[in-house]
Amino acid sequence: MPAFTSRPYTLADFDFVLPGELIAQHPSPERSASRLLDGRGERPVDRVFRELPGLLTPGDLIVFNDTRVIKARLLGEKPTGGAVEALVERVVPDVPGEPPHQVLAHLRASKSPKAGSTVRFGLTPSLLAEGFDAEVLGRTGPDDSLFRLRFPADPFALLQQFGHVPLPPYITHADAPEDAERYQTVFAERPGAVAAPTASLHFDDGVLAALAARGVATARVTLHVGAGTFQPVRSENLAEHRMHSEWFEVPEATVEAVARAHASGHKVVAAGTTTLRALESAALRSSGEGLTAAQRGETDIFITPGFRFQVVDRLVTNFHLPKSTLMMLVSAFAGHDHVMALYRHAIEARYRFFSYGDAMLLDRACDRGPT
């Protein structure tokens, strides 16, 4: 997909200095007790996330990503005894005539295993004898960065039994039972993500009930978030960045719900950047003039300032890494200067950042006015 730019932004335009103590290492005690920075107006307003339903209008539509995070991190060893750590990027659908139970994974080892070798994976070093052997089929992906592995049985079942929650690299503690619950949305349904759609981690049953009582409609998309979401942008020239690819689906029921909301003059609210990417990718694949048809497939959409949004009017999102593609996306959505001002406020007000951090609410820039 093409990158859309207005003035020539560079990587430095999306940088900021974040005190390390503001990187949330654990979730808030209650999902909806997180803070919510209301950034819809010219001046930020500090709120609590459970206030969100009252900030929407009856008839608005909020769209969720129903992907489910798999326990994609595996610890293992090569036949030589060397340690191996794997992060399963994707479970490959079985294809007739091809070996079944394949996955694509990032592998970290002192020396990369060769095609034809095996790696024994298990939950902990003490359980390696009870783990399973995966055959290395070869390398694939951009720059051969991924390994194609063959598991002996259903990969989803083996990952659930032996895998670890794939916490982001900036969370420094090992995964715990708390993470198995809290690094997952309450409406997670379709397994396949290796990172959570983190804006949706704030929604709980109480907030969902309040949205329904308010008359706010809901719909679902699926986008299986990949490890590439944490991939840094290394080029000052944004056009040189190679965006990772993720699988998404926007069903017909969601297309119809979006059409009803817009026809009645109401807003479409994306719960998170992954939902936004799915909806806008589907619009680009449709007529190019709005979301007109159900879509599924791969997307490598790279949203930068100047992008023409066709579907999403309002965005609920967490705070993102400096110089990241997600910083570029929210800047494209709400206006670069406005977003940077909100981030300065969030740092001064001691908001909690990144996956287990707080959230903010943004309107599309053309609706809010220039910043």
mmCIF file of C-alpha atoms in Angstrom:
data_model
loop_
_atom_site.group_PDB
_atom_site.id
_atom_site.type_symbol
_atom_site.label_atom_id
_atom_site.label_comp_id
_atom_site.label_asym_id
_atom_site.label_seq_id
_atom_site.Cartn_x
_atom_site.Cartn_y
_atom_site.Cartn_z
ATOM 1 C CA MET A 1 0.000 0.000 0.000
ATOM 2 C CA PRO A 2 1.306 3.526 -0.685
ATOM 3 C CA ALA A 3 2.353 5.985 1.983
ATOM 4 C CA PHE A 4 0.438 9.255 1.914
ATOM 5 C CA THR A 5 2.363 12.372 2.943
ATOM 6 C CA SER A 6 1.677 16.088 3.062
ATOM 7 C CA ARG A 7 4.692 18.159 4.004
ATOM 8 C CA PRO A 8 7.896 16.101 4.031
ATOM 9 C CA TYR A 9 7.879 14.747 7.584
ATOM 10 C CA THR A 10 10.991 12.939 8.742
ATOM 11 C CA LEU A 11 11.572 10.439 11.513
ATOM 12 C CA ALA A 12 12.678 13.169 13.919
ATOM 13 C CA ASP A 13 9.207 14.759 13.741
ATOM 14 C CA PHE A 14 7.786 11.828 15.699
ATOM 15 C CA ASP A 15 10.340 11.717 18.494
ATOM 16 C CA PHE A 16 9.864 12.640 22.142
ATOM 17 C CA VAL A 17 11.682 12.017 25.404
ATOM 18 C CA LEU A 18 9.846 9.678 27.755
ATOM 19 C CA PRO A 19 10.948 9.147 31.356
ATOM 20 C CA GLY A 20 11.455 5.419 31.868
ATOM 21 C CA GLU A 21 9.256 5.321 34.951
ATOM 22 C CA LEU A 22 6.209 6.182 32.810
ATOM 23 C CA ILE A 23 6.465 2.900 30.876
ATOM 24 C CA ALA A 24 3.733 0.789 32.478
ATOM 25 C CA GLN A 25 5.065 -2.596 33.581
ATOM 26 C CA HIS A 26 1.745 -3.904 34.929
ATOM 27 C CA PRO A 27 -1.903 -3.187 34.098
ATOM 28 C CA SER A 28 -4.061 -1.009 36.320
ATOM 29 C CA PRO A 29 -5.971 -2.931 39.034
ATOM 30 C CA GLU A 30 -9.195 -2.512 37.030
ATOM 31 C CA ARG A 31 -9.335 -2.328 33.243
ATOM 32 C CA SER A 32 -11.639 0.691 33.061
ATOM 33 C CA ALA A 33 -9.891 2.509 35.925
ATOM 34 C CA SER A 34 -7.093 3.560 33.553
ATOM 35 C CA ARG A 35 -6.861 7.231 32.743
ATOM 36 C CA LEU A 36 -8.294 8.617 29.504
ATOM 37 C CA LEU A 37 -6.845 11.747 27.944
ATOM 38 C CA ASP A 38 -9.685 13.424 26.053
ATOM 39 C CA GLY A 39 -7.900 15.055 23.151
ATOM 40 C CA ARG A 40 -10.896 15.957 21.007
ATOM 41 C CA GLY A 41 -10.752 19.690 21.653
ATOM 42 C CA GLU A 42 -8.026 22.282 21.553
ATOM 43 C CA ARG A 43 -7.310 21.728 25.266
ATOM 44 C CA PRO A 44 -6.781 18.266 26.750
ATOM 45 C CA VAL A 45 -9.145 17.017 29.444
ATOM 46 C CA ASP A 46 -8.059 14.401 31.989
ATOM 47 C CA ARG A 47 -10.671 11.694 32.492
ATOM 48 C CA VAL A 48 -11.066 8.048 33.558
ATOM 49 C CA PHE A 49 -11.667 5.388 30.914
ATOM 50 C CA ARG A 50 -15.037 4.320 32.284
ATOM 51 C CA GLU A 51 -16.328 7.779 31.273
ATOM 52 C CA LEU A 52 -15.984 6.839 27.591
ATOM 53 C CA PRO A 53 -19.633 5.778 26.966
ATOM 54 C CA GLY A 54 -20.841 9.223 28.070
ATOM 55 C CA LEU A 55 -18.513 10.880 25.554
ATOM 56 C CA LEU A 56 -20.184 9.092 22.632
ATOM 57 C CA THR A 57 -23.592 9.833 21.118
ATOM 58 C CA PRO A 58 -26.463 7.337 20.856
ATOM 59 C CA GLY A 59 -26.276 5.941 17.340
ATOM 60 C CA ASP A 60 -22.482 6.081 17.147
ATOM 61 C CA LEU A 61 -20.708 2.855 16.212
ATOM 62 C CA ILE A 62 -17.632 1.526 18.002
ATOM 63 C CA VAL A 63 -15.659 -1.190 16.225
ATOM 64 C CA PHE A 64 -13.477 -3.708 18.064
ATOM 65 C CA ASN A 65 -10.687 -6.037 16.941
ATOM 66 C CA ASP A 66 -11.659 -9.523 18.122
ATOM 67 C CA THR A 67 -8.227 -11.099 17.595
ATOM 68 C CA ARG A 68 -6.930 -13.335 20.367
ATOM 69 C CA VAL A 69 -3.294 -13.272 21.504
ATOM 70 C CA ILE A 70 -1.646 -16.671 21.324
ATOM 71 C CA LYS A 71 1.097 -17.807 23.699
ATOM 72 C CA ALA A 72 3.596 -17.249 20.935
ATOM 73 C CA ARG A 73 6.870 -17.204 22.891
ATOM 74 C CA LEU A 74 8.641 -20.571 23.182
ATOM 75 C CA LEU A 75 11.812 -21.543 25.036
ATOM 76 C CA GLY A 76 13.812 -24.489 23.788
ATOM 77 C CA GLU A 77 17.154 -25.935 22.862
ATOM 78 C CA LYS A 78 18.986 -27.345 19.856
ATOM 79 C CA PRO A 79 20.291 -30.935 19.876
ATOM 80 C CA THR A 80 23.687 -29.466 20.831
ATOM 81 C CA GLY A 81 22.154 -28.020 23.988
ATOM 82 C CA GLY A 82 22.260 -24.413 22.814
ATOM 83 C CA ALA A 83 19.353 -22.268 23.976
ATOM 84 C CA VAL A 84 16.746 -21.118 21.476
ATOM 85 C CA GLU A 85 13.972 -18.608 21.929
ATOM 86 C CA ALA A 86 11.164 -18.457 19.370
ATOM 87 C CA LEU A 87 8.430 -15.927 18.751
ATOM 88 C CA VAL A 88 5.790 -17.419 16.484
ATOM 89 C CA GLU A 89 4.739 -14.698 14.087
ATOM 90 C CA ARG A 90 2.031 -16.653 12.304
ATOM 91 C CA VAL A 91 0.379 -20.064 12.177
ATOM 92 C CA VAL A 92 0.284 -21.096 8.500
ATOM 93 C CA PRO A 93 -3.004 -22.614 7.284
ATOM 94 C CA ASP A 94 -2.569 -26.200 6.123
ATOM 95 C CA VAL A 95 -2.326 -26.531 2.340
ATOM 96 C CA PRO A 96 -2.975 -29.839 0.510
ATOM 97 C CA GLY A 97 0.307 -31.351 -0.641
ATOM 98 C CA GLU A 98 2.362 -29.383 1.884
ATOM 99 C CA PRO A 99 3.583 -30.587 5.300
ATOM 100 C CA PRO A 100 0.923 -29.661 7.890
ATOM 101 C CA HIS A 101 1.256 -27.760 11.180
ATOM 102 C CA GLN A 102 3.644 -25.074 9.938
ATOM 103 C CA VAL A 103 4.427 -21.770 11.650
ATOM 104 C CA LEU A 104 6.581 -18.769 10.804
ATOM 105 C CA ALA A 105 8.758 -17.671 13.690
ATOM 106 C CA HIS A 106 11.555 -15.372 14.728
ATOM 107 C CA LEU A 107 14.364 -17.395 16.309
ATOM 108 C CA ARG A 108 17.042 -16.132 18.652
ATOM 109 C CA ALA A 109 20.042 -18.403 19.213
ATOM 110 C CA SER A 110 23.824 -18.126 19.405
ATOM 111 C CA LYS A 111 23.926 -19.876 16.027
ATOM 112 C CA SER A 112 20.853 -20.150 13.802
ATOM 113 C CA PRO A 113 19.590 -23.710 13.278
ATOM 114 C CA LYS A 114 19.853 -25.046 9.735
ATOM 115 C CA ALA A 115 17.120 -26.488 7.531
ATOM 116 C CA GLY A 116 16.536 -30.147 8.372
ATOM 117 C CA SER A 117 17.507 -29.778 12.019
ATOM 118 C CA THR A 118 15.137 -29.929 14.983
ATOM 119 C CA VAL A 119 14.531 -27.745 18.004
ATOM 120 C CA ARG A 120 12.949 -29.061 21.196
ATOM 121 C CA PHE A 121 10.518 -26.613 22.757
ATOM 122 C CA GLY A 122 8.957 -26.716 26.206
ATOM 123 C CA LEU A 123 7.345 -24.419 28.763
ATOM 124 C CA THR A 124 10.406 -24.200 31.008
ATOM 125 C CA PRO A 125 13.872 -25.753 30.890
ATOM 126 C CA SER A 126 12.737 -28.316 33.468
ATOM 127 C CA LEU A 127 9.960 -29.475 31.131
ATOM 128 C CA LEU A 128 11.971 -29.750 27.935
ATOM 129 C CA ALA A 129 11.842 -33.531 28.139
ATOM 130 C CA GLU A 130 8.048 -33.272 28.040
ATOM 131 C CA GLY A 131 8.001 -30.741 25.234
ATOM 132 C CA PHE A 132 7.918 -31.302 21.493
ATOM 133 C CA ASP A 133 10.319 -31.321 18.567
ATOM 134 C CA ALA A 134 9.882 -28.803 15.764
ATOM 135 C CA GLU A 135 11.521 -29.380 12.389
ATOM 136 C CA VAL A 136 13.285 -26.414 10.769
ATOM 137 C CA LEU A 137 12.123 -26.303 7.142
ATOM 138 C CA GLY A 138 14.077 -23.210 6.110
ATOM 139 C CA ARG A 139 14.038 -19.427 6.115
ATOM 140 C CA THR A 140 11.490 -17.066 4.594
ATOM 141 C CA GLY A 141 10.025 -13.588 4.858
ATOM 142 C CA PRO A 142 11.597 -10.187 4.259
ATOM 143 C CA ASP A 143 15.395 -10.544 4.268
ATOM 144 C CA ASP A 144 14.962 -14.199 5.374
ATOM 145 C CA SER A 145 14.119 -12.889 8.848
ATOM 146 C CA LEU A 146 11.636 -15.671 9.628
ATOM 147 C CA PHE A 147 12.063 -19.423 10.051
ATOM 148 C CA ARG A 148 9.489 -21.875 8.728
ATOM 149 C CA LEU A 149 8.968 -24.569 11.354
ATOM 150 C CA ARG A 150 6.872 -27.727 11.299
ATOM 151 C CA PHE A 151 5.223 -28.700 14.578
ATOM 152 C CA PRO A 152 4.191 -32.325 15.260
ATOM 153 C CA ALA A 153 0.551 -31.408 15.957
ATOM 154 C CA ASP A 154 -1.885 -28.476 15.977
ATOM 155 C CA PRO A 155 0.273 -25.366 16.605
ATOM 156 C CA PHE A 156 -2.448 -23.530 18.516
ATOM 157 C CA ALA A 157 -2.786 -26.407 20.986
ATOM 158 C CA LEU A 158 0.980 -26.766 21.446
ATOM 159 C CA LEU A 159 1.429 -23.025 21.962
ATOM 160 C CA GLN A 160 -1.364 -22.962 24.525
ATOM 161 C CA GLN A 161 0.303 -25.831 26.413
ATOM 162 C CA PHE A 162 3.957 -24.848 26.195
ATOM 163 C CA GLY A 163 4.081 -21.186 25.180
ATOM 164 C CA HIS A 164 4.486 -17.952 27.110
ATOM 165 C CA VAL A 165 2.515 -14.724 26.773
ATOM 166 C CA PRO A 166 4.486 -12.629 24.234
ATOM 167 C CA LEU A 167 4.865 -9.496 26.318
ATOM 168 C CA PRO A 168 6.346 -6.475 24.482
ATOM 169 C CA PRO A 169 10.117 -5.929 24.721
ATOM 170 C CA TYR A 170 9.741 -2.866 26.969
ATOM 171 C CA ILE A 171 7.986 -4.923 29.680
ATOM 172 C CA THR A 172 10.871 -6.253 31.711
ATOM 173 C CA HIS A 173 9.278 -8.981 33.849
ATOM 174 C CA ALA A 174 8.599 -12.560 32.807
ATOM 175 C CA ASP A 175 5.011 -13.387 31.985
ATOM 176 C CA ALA A 176 2.806 -14.365 34.923
ATOM 177 C CA PRO A 177 -0.772 -15.647 35.348
ATOM 178 C CA GLU A 178 -1.894 -11.996 35.542
ATOM 179 C CA ASP A 179 -0.587 -11.431 32.025
ATOM 180 C CA ALA A 180 -2.429 -14.445 30.598
ATOM 181 C CA GLU A 181 -5.664 -12.676 31.571
ATOM 182 C CA ARG A 182 -4.858 -8.977 31.255
ATOM 183 C CA TYR A 183 -2.832 -9.062 28.010
ATOM 184 C CA GLN A 184 -6.056 -10.206 26.342
ATOM 185 C CA THR A 185 -9.255 -8.307 25.618
ATOM 186 C CA VAL A 186 -12.504 -9.440 27.225
ATOM 187 C CA PHE A 187 -13.940 -10.044 23.739
ATOM 188 C CA ALA A 188 -10.924 -11.867 22.251
ATOM 189 C CA GLU A 189 -12.236 -14.632 20.015
ATOM 190 C CA ARG A 190 -10.102 -15.489 16.972
ATOM 191 C CA PRO A 191 -6.565 -16.708 17.832
ATOM 192 C CA GLY A 192 -3.651 -15.435 15.802
ATOM 193 C CA ALA A 193 -2.154 -12.249 17.295
ATOM 194 C CA VAL A 194 1.292 -12.069 18.868
ATOM 195 C CA ALA A 195 0.610 -8.644 20.375
ATOM 196 C CA ALA A 196 -2.571 -7.338 21.967
ATOM 197 C CA PRO A 197 -4.783 -4.628 20.470
ATOM 198 C CA THR A 198 -3.904 -2.619 23.536
ATOM 199 C CA ALA A 199 -6.494 0.189 23.405
ATOM 200 C CA SER A 200 -9.137 -2.502 23.863
ATOM 201 C CA LEU A 201 -7.530 -3.805 27.063
ATOM 202 C CA HIS A 202 -9.366 -0.996 28.910
ATOM 203 C CA PHE A 203 -12.829 -2.281 28.016
ATOM 204 C CA ASP A 204 -14.557 -4.458 30.606
ATOM 205 C CA ASP A 205 -18.070 -5.822 30.971
ATOM 206 C CA GLY A 206 -19.195 -2.670 32.782
ATOM 207 C CA VAL A 207 -18.048 -0.362 29.980
ATOM 208 C CA LEU A 208 -19.572 -2.632 27.324
ATOM 209 C CA ALA A 209 -22.876 -2.620 29.203
ATOM 210 C CA ALA A 210 -22.747 1.182 29.523
ATOM 211 C CA LEU A 211 -22.138 1.518 25.775
ATOM 212 C CA ALA A 212 -25.186 -0.645 25.075
ATOM 213 C CA ALA A 213 -27.308 1.336 27.532
ATOM 214 C CA ARG A 214 -26.152 4.557 25.876
ATOM 215 C CA GLY A 215 -27.357 3.280 22.504
ATOM 216 C CA VAL A 216 -23.887 2.965 20.999
ATOM 217 C CA ALA A 217 -23.747 0.170 18.436
ATOM 218 C CA THR A 218 -20.809 -2.243 18.220
ATOM 219 C CA ALA A 219 -19.185 -4.246 15.425
ATOM 220 C CA ARG A 220 -16.130 -6.447 14.959
ATOM 221 C CA VAL A 221 -13.140 -6.752 12.663
ATOM 222 C CA THR A 222 -10.154 -9.076 12.939
ATOM 223 C CA LEU A 223 -6.536 -8.055 12.498
ATOM 224 C CA HIS A 224 -3.921 -10.465 13.785
ATOM 225 C CA VAL A 225 -1.296 -8.146 15.211
ATOM 226 C CA GLY A 226 2.239 -9.202 14.322
ATOM 227 C CA ALA A 227 5.572 -8.642 16.026
ATOM 228 C CA GLY A 228 6.290 -6.060 13.349
ATOM 229 C CA THR A 229 4.161 -3.623 15.328
ATOM 230 C CA PHE A 230 7.263 -3.114 17.517
ATOM 231 C CA GLN A 231 9.617 -2.791 14.547
ATOM 232 C CA PRO A 232 11.411 0.573 14.653
ATOM 233 C CA VAL A 233 11.503 2.937 11.728
ATOM 234 C CA ARG A 234 15.180 3.390 10.913
ATOM 235 C CA SER A 235 15.106 5.695 7.900
ATOM 236 C CA GLU A 236 14.730 9.462 8.210
ATOM 237 C CA ASN A 237 12.931 9.294 4.859
ATOM 238 C CA LEU A 238 9.589 7.680 5.727
ATOM 239 C CA ALA A 239 9.041 6.538 2.148
ATOM 240 C CA GLU A 240 11.971 4.139 2.558
ATOM 241 C CA HIS A 241 10.370 2.251 5.469
ATOM 242 C CA ARG A 242 9.177 -1.253 4.621
ATOM 243 C CA MET A 243 5.938 -1.902 6.488
ATOM 244 C CA HIS A 244 5.187 -5.346 7.918
ATOM 245 C CA SER A 245 2.183 -7.324 6.696
ATOM 246 C CA GLU A 246 -0.732 -8.541 8.823
ATOM 247 C CA TRP A 247 -3.845 -10.586 8.073
ATOM 248 C CA PHE A 248 -7.229 -8.869 8.493
ATOM 249 C CA GLU A 249 -10.924 -9.391 7.876
ATOM 250 C CA VAL A 250 -13.808 -6.932 7.780
ATOM 251 C CA PRO A 251 -17.098 -8.875 7.562
ATOM 252 C CA GLU A 252 -20.229 -7.811 5.731
ATOM 253 C CA ALA A 253 -22.077 -7.127 9.010
ATOM 254 C CA THR A 254 -19.476 -4.501 9.906
ATOM 255 C CA VAL A 255 -19.659 -2.926 6.439
ATOM 256 C CA GLU A 256 -23.427 -2.588 6.914
ATOM 257 C CA ALA A 257 -23.045 -1.177 10.453
ATOM 258 C CA VAL A 258 -20.591 1.478 9.201
ATOM 259 C CA ALA A 259 -22.989 2.431 6.408
ATOM 260 C CA ARG A 260 -25.897 2.793 8.873
ATOM 261 C CA ALA A 261 -23.865 4.981 11.242
ATOM 262 C CA HIS A 262 -22.657 7.321 8.532
ATOM 263 C CA ALA A 263 -26.055 7.481 6.811
ATOM 264 C CA SER A 264 -27.620 8.677 10.073
ATOM 265 C CA GLY A 265 -24.905 11.260 10.700
ATOM 266 C CA HIS A 266 -23.153 9.373 13.488
ATOM 267 C CA LYS A 267 -19.499 8.656 14.095
ATOM 268 C CA VAL A 268 -17.537 5.475 13.530
ATOM 269 C CA VAL A 269 -15.175 4.970 16.465
ATOM 270 C CA ALA A 270 -12.184 2.653 16.106
ATOM 271 C CA ALA A 271 -11.125 0.906 19.309
ATOM 272 C CA GLY A 272 -7.404 1.014 18.605
ATOM 273 C CA THR A 273 -5.034 1.509 15.706
ATOM 274 C CA THR A 274 -5.375 -2.122 14.597
ATOM 275 C CA THR A 275 -9.119 -1.664 14.109
ATOM 276 C CA LEU A 276 -8.470 1.550 12.204
ATOM 277 C CA ARG A 277 -5.904 -0.167 9.963
ATOM 278 C CA ALA A 278 -8.365 -2.964 9.165
ATOM 279 C CA LEU A 279 -11.215 -0.594 8.313
ATOM 280 C CA GLU A 280 -9.128 1.773 6.203
ATOM 281 C CA SER A 281 -7.401 -1.142 4.437
ATOM 282 C CA ALA A 282 -10.807 -2.574 3.550
ATOM 283 C CA ALA A 283 -11.925 0.808 2.206
ATOM 284 C CA LEU A 284 -8.860 1.034 -0.038
ATOM 285 C CA ARG A 285 -9.587 -2.475 -1.346
ATOM 286 C CA SER A 286 -13.262 -1.613 -1.953
ATOM 287 C CA SER A 287 -14.302 1.144 -4.308
ATOM 288 C CA GLY A 288 -11.723 3.559 -2.966
ATOM 289 C CA GLU A 289 -14.596 5.811 -1.927
ATOM 290 C CA GLY A 290 -15.580 4.425 1.437
ATOM 291 C CA LEU A 291 -16.137 0.976 2.890
ATOM 292 C CA THR A 292 -18.465 -0.702 0.411
ATOM 293 C CA ALA A 293 -17.647 -4.409 0.578
ATOM 294 C CA ALA A 294 -16.404 -7.073 2.973
ATOM 295 C CA GLN A 295 -12.677 -7.680 2.674
ATOM 296 C CA ARG A 296 -10.064 -10.097 3.943
ATOM 297 C CA GLY A 297 -6.389 -10.688 3.232
ATOM 298 C CA GLU A 298 -3.000 -9.138 3.909
ATOM 299 C CA THR A 299 -2.423 -5.467 4.606
ATOM 300 C CA ASP A 300 0.814 -3.518 4.803
ATOM 301 C CA ILE A 301 -0.878 -0.134 4.902
ATOM 302 C CA PHE A 302 1.478 2.607 6.149
ATOM 303 C CA ILE A 303 -0.479 5.610 7.413
ATOM 304 C CA THR A 304 1.444 8.876 7.661
ATOM 305 C CA PRO A 305 0.310 12.530 7.691
ATOM 306 C CA GLY A 306 -1.577 13.328 4.513
ATOM 307 C CA PHE A 307 -3.445 10.001 4.420
ATOM 308 C CA ARG A 308 -7.107 10.376 3.388
ATOM 309 C CA PHE A 309 -9.260 8.558 5.939
ATOM 310 C CA GLN A 310 -12.477 7.131 4.534
ATOM 311 C CA VAL A 311 -14.109 5.283 7.435
ATOM 312 C CA VAL A 312 -12.973 6.204 10.950
ATOM 313 C CA ASP A 313 -14.129 9.454 12.589
ATOM 314 C CA ARG A 314 -12.890 8.921 16.140
ATOM 315 C CA LEU A 315 -10.099 6.843 17.675
ATOM 316 C CA VAL A 316 -9.475 5.319 21.094
ATOM 317 C CA THR A 317 -5.773 4.579 21.392
ATOM 318 C CA ASN A 318 -2.945 4.052 23.855
ATOM 319 C CA PHE A 319 0.277 6.074 23.928
ATOM 320 C CA HIS A 320 2.878 4.830 21.458
ATOM 321 C CA LEU A 321 6.634 4.476 21.130
ATOM 322 C CA PRO A 322 8.668 7.435 19.844
ATOM 323 C CA LYS A 323 9.486 7.308 16.125
ATOM 324 C CA SER A 324 7.071 4.396 15.613
ATOM 325 C CA THR A 325 4.664 3.787 12.747
ATOM 326 C CA LEU A 326 1.842 4.125 15.278
ATOM 327 C CA MET A 327 3.004 7.624 16.243
ATOM 328 C CA MET A 328 2.820 8.445 12.546
ATOM 329 C CA LEU A 329 -0.673 6.953 12.291
ATOM 330 C CA VAL A 330 -2.163 8.941 15.189
ATOM 331 C CA SER A 331 -0.434 12.089 13.896
ATOM 332 C CA ALA A 332 -2.018 11.506 10.509
ATOM 333 C CA PHE A 333 -5.390 11.035 12.159
ATOM 334 C CA ALA A 334 -5.528 13.911 14.640
ATOM 335 C CA GLY A 335 -2.886 16.301 13.324
ATOM 336 C CA HIS A 336 0.849 16.159 14.016
ATOM 337 C CA ASP A 337 1.145 19.303 16.137
ATOM 338 C CA HIS A 338 -1.964 18.468 18.134
ATOM 339 C CA VAL A 339 -0.780 14.937 18.909
ATOM 340 C CA MET A 340 2.677 16.102 19.965
ATOM 341 C CA ALA A 341 1.063 18.658 22.293
ATOM 342 C CA LEU A 342 -1.117 15.921 23.808
ATOM 343 C CA TYR A 343 1.967 13.768 24.398
ATOM 344 C CA ARG A 344 3.694 16.658 26.160
ATOM 345 C CA HIS A 345 0.644 17.037 28.395
ATOM 346 C CA ALA A 346 0.526 13.292 29.068
ATOM 347 C CA ILE A 347 4.164 13.260 30.168
ATOM 348 C CA GLU A 348 3.701 16.312 32.410
ATOM 349 C CA ALA A 349 0.533 14.780 33.912
ATOM 350 C CA ARG A 350 2.318 11.452 34.502
ATOM 351 C CA TYR A 351 0.154 9.277 32.295
ATOM 352 C CA ARG A 352 1.259 5.646 31.934
ATOM 353 C CA PHE A 353 2.586 4.720 28.479
ATOM 354 C CA PHE A 354 2.504 1.802 26.042
ATOM 355 C CA SER A 355 0.668 -1.542 26.195
ATOM 356 C CA TYR A 356 -0.317 -1.595 29.866
ATOM 357 C CA GLY A 357 -0.633 2.181 30.005
ATOM 358 C CA ASP A 358 -3.454 4.690 29.732
ATOM 359 C CA ALA A 359 -5.551 5.717 26.740
ATOM 360 C CA MET A 360 -6.637 8.781 24.833
ATOM 361 C CA LEU A 361 -9.593 9.760 22.669
ATOM 362 C CA LEU A 362 -9.002 11.570 19.366
ATOM 363 C CA ASP A 363 -11.162 13.066 16.648
ATOM 364 C CA ARG A 364 -10.113 13.069 13.036
ATOM 365 C CA ALA A 365 -8.292 16.329 12.306
ATOM 366 C CA CYS A 366 -10.675 17.546 9.625
ATOM 367 C CA ASP A 367 -13.531 17.281 12.146
ATOM 368 C CA ARG A 368 -11.696 19.050 14.933
ATOM 369 C CA GLY A 369 -10.153 21.815 12.841
ATOM 370 C CA PRO A 370 -6.539 22.790 12.176
ATOM 371 C CA THR A 371 -3.892 22.533 14.858
#
